[in-house]
PDB file of C-alpha atoms in Angstrom:
ATOM      1  CA  UNK A   1      -9.538   1.478  25.920  1.00 77.00           C
ATOM      2  CA  UNK A   2     -13.010   2.417  27.857  1.00 87.00           C
ATOM      3  CA  UNK A   3     -16.165   1.360  28.251  1.00 86.00           C
ATOM      4  CA  UNK A   4     -17.025   3.317  24.912  1.00 86.00           C
ATOM      5  CA  UNK A   5     -13.522   1.762  22.370  1.00 82.00           C
ATOM      6  CA  UNK A   6     -15.049  -1.531  23.750  1.00 88.00           C
ATOM      7  CA  UNK A   7     -18.234  -1.022  23.192  1.00 85.00           C
ATOM      8  CA  UNK A   8     -17.243   0.332  19.523  1.00 84.00           C
ATOM      9  CA  UNK A   9     -14.810  -2.511  19.240  1.00 89.00           C
ATOM     10  CA  UNK A  10     -16.343  -5.420  20.240  1.00 93.00           C
ATOM     11  CA  UNK A  11     -19.400  -3.535  17.788  1.00 94.00           C
ATOM     12  CA  UNK A  12     -17.429  -4.472  14.779  1.00 94.00           C
ATOM     13  CA  UNK A  13     -15.934  -7.929  15.916  1.00 94.00           C
ATOM     14  CA  UNK A  14     -19.965  -8.470  15.439  1.00 94.00           C
ATOM     15  CA  UNK A  15     -19.814  -6.795  12.413  1.00 96.00           C
ATOM     16  CA  UNK A  16     -17.008  -8.434  11.055  1.00 95.00           C
ATOM     17  CA  UNK A  17     -17.809 -12.050  12.073  1.00 94.00           C
ATOM     18  CA  UNK A  18     -22.137 -11.439  10.723  1.00 96.00           C
ATOM     19  CA  UNK A  19     -20.546 -10.394   7.452  1.00 95.00           C
ATOM     20  CA  UNK A  20     -17.621 -13.407   7.279  1.00 92.00           C
ATOM     21  CA  UNK A  21     -20.736 -15.504   7.917  1.00 92.00           C
ATOM     22  CA  UNK A  22     -22.861 -14.386   4.765  1.00 95.00           C
ATOM     23  CA  UNK A  23     -20.032 -13.539   2.100  1.00 91.00           C
ATOM     24  CA  UNK A  24     -18.912 -17.602   2.643  1.00 87.00           C
ATOM     25  CA  UNK A  25     -21.913 -19.145   2.556  1.00 89.00           C
ATOM     26  CA  UNK A  26     -23.868 -16.063  -0.677  1.00 91.00           C
ATOM     27  CA  UNK A  27     -22.223 -14.541  -3.683  1.00 89.00           C
ATOM     28  CA  UNK A  28     -20.534 -10.926  -2.934  1.00 90.00           C
ATOM     29  CA  UNK A  29     -23.162 -10.480  -4.850  1.00 89.00           C
ATOM     30  CA  UNK A  30     -26.715 -12.177  -2.772  1.00 93.00           C
ATOM     31  CA  UNK A  31     -25.525 -10.382   0.407  1.00 95.00           C
ATOM     32  CA  UNK A  32     -26.738  -6.290   1.650  1.00 96.00           C
ATOM     33  CA  UNK A  33     -25.428  -4.034   3.783  1.00 96.00           C
ATOM     34  CA  UNK A  34     -28.779  -5.446   5.412  1.00 97.00           C
ATOM     35  CA  UNK A  35     -28.160  -8.634   5.710  1.00 97.00           C
ATOM     36  CA  UNK A  36     -25.099  -8.006   7.336  1.00 97.00           C
ATOM     37  CA  UNK A  37     -27.035  -5.576   9.780  1.00 96.00           C
ATOM     38  CA  UNK A  38     -29.600  -7.897  10.972  1.00 96.00           C
ATOM     39  CA  UNK A  39     -27.309 -10.690  11.673  1.00 96.00           C
ATOM     40  CA  UNK A  40     -25.109  -8.537  13.466  1.00 96.00           C
ATOM     41  CA  UNK A  41     -27.631  -7.158  14.863  1.00 95.00           C
ATOM     42  CA  UNK A  42     -26.493  -3.489  13.791  1.00 96.00           C
ATOM     43  CA  UNK A  43     -28.157  -0.707  11.513  1.00 95.00           C
ATOM     44  CA  UNK A  44     -26.834  -0.144   8.512  1.00 95.00           C
ATOM     45  CA  UNK A  45     -25.507   3.087   9.416  1.00 96.00           C
ATOM     46  CA  UNK A  46     -23.559   1.118  11.740  1.00 95.00           C
ATOM     47  CA  UNK A  47     -22.074  -0.684   9.366  1.00 96.00           C
ATOM     48  CA  UNK A  48     -21.357   2.578   6.866  1.00 96.00           C
ATOM     49  CA  UNK A  49     -20.108   4.364  10.402  1.00 95.00           C
ATOM     50  CA  UNK A  50     -17.769   1.275  10.893  1.00 95.00           C
ATOM     51  CA  UNK A  51     -16.251  -0.393   7.201  1.00 96.00           C
ATOM     52  CA  UNK A  52     -17.775   2.858   4.456  1.00 95.00           C
ATOM     53  CA  UNK A  53     -18.903  -0.175   1.778  1.00 94.00           C
ATOM     54  CA  UNK A  54     -20.331  -3.311   0.940  1.00 94.00           C
ATOM     55  CA  UNK A  55     -16.501  -3.564  -0.360  1.00 92.00           C
ATOM     56  CA  UNK A  56     -14.031  -2.172   2.286  1.00 94.00           C
ATOM     57  CA  UNK A  57     -16.241  -4.113   4.444  1.00 95.00           C
ATOM     58  CA  UNK A  58     -15.529  -7.473   2.842  1.00 92.00           C
ATOM     59  CA  UNK A  59     -11.570  -6.375   2.209  1.00 91.00           C
ATOM     60  CA  UNK A  60     -11.284  -5.937   5.903  1.00 93.00           C
ATOM     61  CA  UNK A  61     -13.192  -9.452   6.903  1.00 91.00           C
ATOM     62  CA  UNK A  62      -9.907 -10.482   4.248  1.00 89.00           C
ATOM     63  CA  UNK A  63      -7.330  -8.985   5.174  1.00 90.00           C
ATOM     64  CA  UNK A  64      -8.083  -9.549   8.629  1.00 92.00           C
ATOM     65  CA  UNK A  65      -9.564 -13.338   9.051  1.00 92.00           C
ATOM     66  CA  UNK A  66      -9.193 -14.951   5.744  1.00 89.00           C
ATOM     67  CA  UNK A  67      -5.715 -14.448   5.380  1.00 89.00           C
ATOM     68  CA  UNK A  68      -5.094 -14.900   9.110  1.00 92.00           C
ATOM     69  CA  UNK A  69      -7.061 -17.706   9.346  1.00 91.00           C
ATOM     70  CA  UNK A  70      -4.101 -18.793   5.934  1.00 90.00           C
ATOM     71  CA  UNK A  71      -1.160 -18.252   7.170  1.00 90.00           C
ATOM     72  CA  UNK A  72      -1.782 -20.303  10.415  1.00 93.00           C
ATOM     73  CA  UNK A  73      -3.648 -23.949   8.466  1.00 92.00           C
ATOM     74  CA  UNK A  74       0.074 -22.561   5.930  1.00 92.00           C
ATOM     75  CA  UNK A  75       2.374 -21.800   9.389  1.00 92.00           C
ATOM     76  CA  UNK A  76       3.253 -25.805   9.553  1.00 89.00           C
ATOM     77  CA  UNK A  77       4.550 -26.340   6.277  1.00 96.00           C
ATOM     78  CA  UNK A  78       8.585 -27.963   6.490  1.00 96.00           C
ATOM     79  CA  UNK A  79       9.831 -26.055   3.667  1.00 96.00           C
ATOM     80  CA  UNK A  80      10.368 -29.179   0.363  1.00 95.00           C
ATOM     81  CA  UNK A  81       8.480 -30.920   2.309  1.00 96.00           C
ATOM     82  CA  UNK A  82       5.513 -31.988  -0.435  1.00 96.00           C
ATOM     83  CA  UNK A  83       3.694 -34.044   1.849  1.00 96.00           C
ATOM     84  CA  UNK A  84       3.245 -31.369   4.443  1.00 97.00           C
ATOM     85  CA  UNK A  85       2.384 -29.471   1.496  1.00 98.00           C
ATOM     86  CA  UNK A  86      -0.327 -30.798   0.187  1.00 98.00           C
ATOM     87  CA  UNK A  87      -1.868 -31.105   3.737  1.00 97.00           C
ATOM     88  CA  UNK A  88      -1.472 -27.669   4.733  1.00 97.00           C
ATOM     89  CA  UNK A  89      -3.233 -26.209   1.264  1.00 97.00           C
ATOM     90  CA  UNK A  90      -5.920 -28.495   1.063  1.00 98.00           C
ATOM     91  CA  UNK A  91      -6.760 -28.377   4.406  1.00 96.00           C
ATOM     92  CA  UNK A  92      -7.280 -24.720   4.519  1.00 95.00           C
ATOM     93  CA  UNK A  93      -9.831 -25.020   0.348  1.00 97.00           C
ATOM     94  CA  UNK A  94     -11.113 -27.928   3.212  1.00 96.00           C
ATOM     95  CA  UNK A  95     -12.608 -24.952   4.939  1.00 93.00           C
ATOM     96  CA  UNK A  96     -12.942 -22.138   2.278  1.00 92.00           C
ATOM     97  CA  UNK A  97     -12.848 -23.225  -0.688  1.00 94.00           C
ATOM     98  CA  UNK A  98     -16.222 -23.383  -2.487  1.00 93.00           C
ATOM     99  CA  UNK A  99     -16.320 -19.450  -1.083  1.00 90.00           C
ATOM    100  CA  UNK A 100     -13.156 -18.907  -2.925  1.00 93.00           C
ATOM    101  CA  UNK A 101     -14.068 -20.481  -5.863  1.00 94.00           C
ATOM    102  CA  UNK A 102     -17.788 -18.686  -5.126  1.00 90.00           C
ATOM    103  CA  UNK A 103     -15.584 -15.020  -5.150  1.00 90.00           C
ATOM    104  CA  UNK A 104     -13.334 -16.010  -7.842  1.00 92.00           C
ATOM    105  CA  UNK A 105     -15.767 -16.722 -10.329  1.00 91.00           C
ATOM    106  CA  UNK A 106     -17.565 -13.107  -8.855  1.00 88.00           C
ATOM    107  CA  UNK A 107     -14.232 -11.106  -9.614  1.00 90.00           C
ATOM    108  CA  UNK A 108     -14.762  -9.983 -13.221  1.00 87.00           C
ATOM    109  CA  UNK A 109     -17.690  -8.262 -12.330  1.00 87.00           C
ATOM    110  CA  UNK A 110     -16.993  -7.254  -8.712  1.00 86.00           C
ATOM    111  CA  UNK A 111     -13.692  -4.991  -8.677  1.00 86.00           C
ATOM    112  CA  UNK A 112     -12.878  -5.638  -5.312  1.00 84.00           C
ATOM    113  CA  UNK A 113     -12.568  -9.440  -5.801  1.00 89.00           C
ATOM    114  CA  UNK A 114     -10.664  -8.736  -8.555  1.00 92.00           C
ATOM    115  CA  UNK A 115      -8.328  -6.905  -6.764  1.00 90.00           C
ATOM    116  CA  UNK A 116      -8.818  -9.791  -3.616  1.00 90.00           C
ATOM    117  CA  UNK A 117      -8.968 -12.849  -6.695  1.00 93.00           C
ATOM    118  CA  UNK A 118      -4.706 -10.977  -7.909  1.00 93.00           C
ATOM    119  CA  UNK A 119      -3.526 -10.345  -5.021  1.00 93.00           C
ATOM    120  CA  UNK A 120      -4.768 -13.724  -3.833  1.00 92.00           C
ATOM    121  CA  UNK A 121      -3.126 -15.163  -6.518  1.00 94.00           C
ATOM    122  CA  UNK A 122       0.394 -14.178  -6.586  1.00 96.00           C
ATOM    123  CA  UNK A 123       0.435 -14.403  -2.925  1.00 94.00           C
ATOM    124  CA  UNK A 124      -0.998 -18.297  -3.708  1.00 96.00           C
ATOM    125  CA  UNK A 125       3.149 -17.974  -6.699  1.00 96.00           C
ATOM    126  CA  UNK A 126       5.200 -16.612  -4.105  1.00 96.00           C
ATOM    127  CA  UNK A 127       4.100 -19.123  -1.439  1.00 97.00           C
ATOM    128  CA  UNK A 128       4.555 -21.801  -3.889  1.00 97.00           C
ATOM    129  CA  UNK A 129       8.144 -20.938  -4.774  1.00 97.00           C
ATOM    130  CA  UNK A 130       8.913 -20.468  -1.419  1.00 97.00           C
ATOM    131  CA  UNK A 131       7.830 -23.310   0.021  1.00 97.00           C
ATOM    132  CA  UNK A 132       9.197 -26.458  -2.771  1.00 97.00           C
ATOM    133  CA  UNK A 133      12.549 -23.664  -2.732  1.00 96.00           C
ATOM    134  CA  UNK A 134      14.639 -27.004  -1.886  1.00 95.00           C
ATOM    135  CA  UNK A 135      13.182 -28.649  -5.122  1.00 95.00           C
ATOM    136  CA  UNK A 136      12.876 -25.477  -7.073  1.00 96.00           C
ATOM    137  CA  UNK A 137      16.756 -24.488  -6.920  1.00 95.00           C
ATOM    138  CA  UNK A 138      17.376 -28.078  -8.082  1.00 94.00           C
ATOM    139  CA  UNK A 139      16.831 -26.499 -11.956  1.00 94.00           C
ATOM    140  CA  UNK A 140      17.522 -23.399 -14.296  1.00 92.00           C
ATOM    141  CA  UNK A 141      15.920 -20.703 -13.651  1.00 93.00           C
ATOM    142  CA  UNK A 142      13.519 -21.305 -16.943  1.00 93.00           C
ATOM    143  CA  UNK A 143      12.196 -24.879 -15.943  1.00 94.00           C
ATOM    144  CA  UNK A 144      12.111 -23.912 -12.187  1.00 95.00           C
ATOM    145  CA  UNK A 145      10.020 -21.598 -13.578  1.00 95.00           C
ATOM    146  CA  UNK A 146       7.894 -23.944 -15.768  1.00 95.00           C
ATOM    147  CA  UNK A 147       8.053 -25.957 -13.035  1.00 96.00           C
ATOM    148  CA  UNK A 148       7.270 -23.688 -10.482  1.00 96.00           C
ATOM    149  CA  UNK A 149       3.629 -23.103 -12.594  1.00 96.00           C
ATOM    150  CA  UNK A 150       2.861 -26.488 -13.129  1.00 97.00           C
ATOM    151  CA  UNK A 151       2.618 -26.736  -9.342  1.00 98.00           C
ATOM    152  CA  UNK A 152       0.386 -23.912  -8.444  1.00 97.00           C
ATOM    153  CA  UNK A 153      -2.106 -25.326 -11.224  1.00 97.00           C
ATOM    154  CA  UNK A 154      -1.874 -28.950  -8.910  1.00 98.00           C
ATOM    155  CA  UNK A 155      -2.246 -27.080  -5.840  1.00 98.00           C
ATOM    156  CA  UNK A 156      -5.018 -24.406  -6.911  1.00 97.00           C
ATOM    157  CA  UNK A 157      -8.647 -24.258  -5.980  1.00 97.00           C
ATOM    158  CA  UNK A 158      -9.791 -24.752  -8.406  1.00 97.00           C
ATOM    159  CA  UNK A 159      -7.541 -27.826  -8.638  1.00 98.00           C
ATOM    160  CA  UNK A 160      -9.232 -28.955  -5.859  1.00 98.00           C
ATOM    161  CA  UNK A 161     -12.741 -27.887  -7.097  1.00 98.00           C
ATOM    162  CA  UNK A 162     -12.737 -30.420 -10.009  1.00 98.00           C
ATOM    163  CA  UNK A 163     -11.337 -33.377  -7.819  1.00 98.00           C
ATOM    164  CA  UNK A 164     -13.798 -32.589  -4.988  1.00 98.00           C
ATOM    165  CA  UNK A 165     -16.311 -31.568  -5.239  1.00 95.00           C
ATOM    166  CA  UNK A 166     -17.061 -32.463  -9.446  1.00 96.00           C
ATOM    167  CA  UNK A 167     -15.543 -35.582  -9.560  1.00 98.00           C
ATOM    168  CA  UNK A 168     -16.826 -36.799  -6.261  1.00 97.00           C
ATOM    169  CA  UNK A 169     -13.371 -38.019  -4.472  1.00 98.00           C
ATOM    170  CA  UNK A 170     -12.775 -37.730  -0.467  1.00 98.00           C
ATOM    171  CA  UNK A 171     -11.230 -35.373   0.794  1.00 98.00           C
ATOM    172  CA  UNK A 172      -7.846 -38.127   1.519  1.00 98.00           C
ATOM    173  CA  UNK A 173      -8.285 -39.206  -2.101  1.00 98.00           C
ATOM    174  CA  UNK A 174      -8.448 -35.537  -3.593  1.00 98.00           C
ATOM    175  CA  UNK A 175      -4.892 -35.601  -1.684  1.00 98.00           C
ATOM    176  CA  UNK A 176      -3.324 -38.448  -2.626  1.00 98.00           C
ATOM    177  CA  UNK A 177      -4.051 -36.952  -6.095  1.00 97.00           C
ATOM    178  CA  UNK A 178      -2.572 -34.668  -5.580  1.00 98.00           C
ATOM    179  CA  UNK A 179      -0.221 -36.341  -4.118  1.00 97.00           C
ATOM    180  CA  UNK A 180       0.855 -38.319  -6.968  1.00 96.00           C
ATOM    181  CA  UNK A 181       0.497 -35.470  -9.505  1.00 96.00           C
ATOM    182  CA  UNK A 182       3.140 -33.559  -7.759  1.00 97.00           C
ATOM    183  CA  UNK A 183       5.710 -36.251  -7.312  1.00 94.00           C
ATOM    184  CA  UNK A 184       4.923 -37.664 -11.228  1.00 94.00           C
ATOM    185  CA  UNK A 185       5.797 -34.018 -11.364  1.00 94.00           C
ATOM    186  CA  UNK A 186       8.997 -33.440  -9.800  1.00 93.00           C
ATOM    187  CA  UNK A 187       9.991 -36.521 -11.573  1.00 90.00           C
ATOM    188  CA  UNK A 188       9.594 -35.886 -15.224  1.00 87.00           C
ATOM    189  CA  UNK A 189      11.418 -33.058 -13.933  1.00 85.00           C
ATOM    190  CA  UNK A 190      14.384 -34.276 -13.292  1.00 84.00           C
ATOM    191  CA  UNK A 191      14.379 -33.778  -9.303  1.00 87.00           C
ATOM    192  CA  UNK A 192      14.881 -34.865  -5.928  1.00 76.00           C
ATOM    193  CA  UNK A 193      11.639 -34.809  -3.584  1.00 68.00           C
ATOM    194  CA  UNK A 194      13.237 -35.715  -0.743  1.00 56.00           C
ATOM    195  CA  UNK A 195      10.556 -37.776   0.277  1.00 52.00           C
TER     196      UNK A 195
END
């Protein structure tokens, strides 16, 4: 890679860093290209040249920064191990749950955010079905689908937000409550939990 290409890549990374920081701490609608340009030390035109629009910049940040980080956090999960699953999900929420809740609140009015929310929900549901496969496989299809839906609710960012921020529980207490809720759900469904 030549010097010019390296400089362009560095500029792109600075823009993504600045945008990620701003979008993590403010509502999408409150962040402007000018804000990002100022934080990155570039012009608005430079951002447009690299990403085309604020929506595209946001989507690039999700795909290149947020999704890989979530995957990294969840990579250590042992399939079927409730404690490792809960630990991984809640570690992700402690890191980016607030910005996720803010994004979801605006998803109904911003098309780019609606797509991110929909894709994220689908990915979360797929992941839940994969990591809880040993438990879900113990049930018939209808009961397995019901249990998966309820696991998605218990491990949803809004559940974390309610317990952590609205109810004021510590991170450790939220972990214990969700772990207990999953155990109760499994027992009520007749599933052996392996823990």
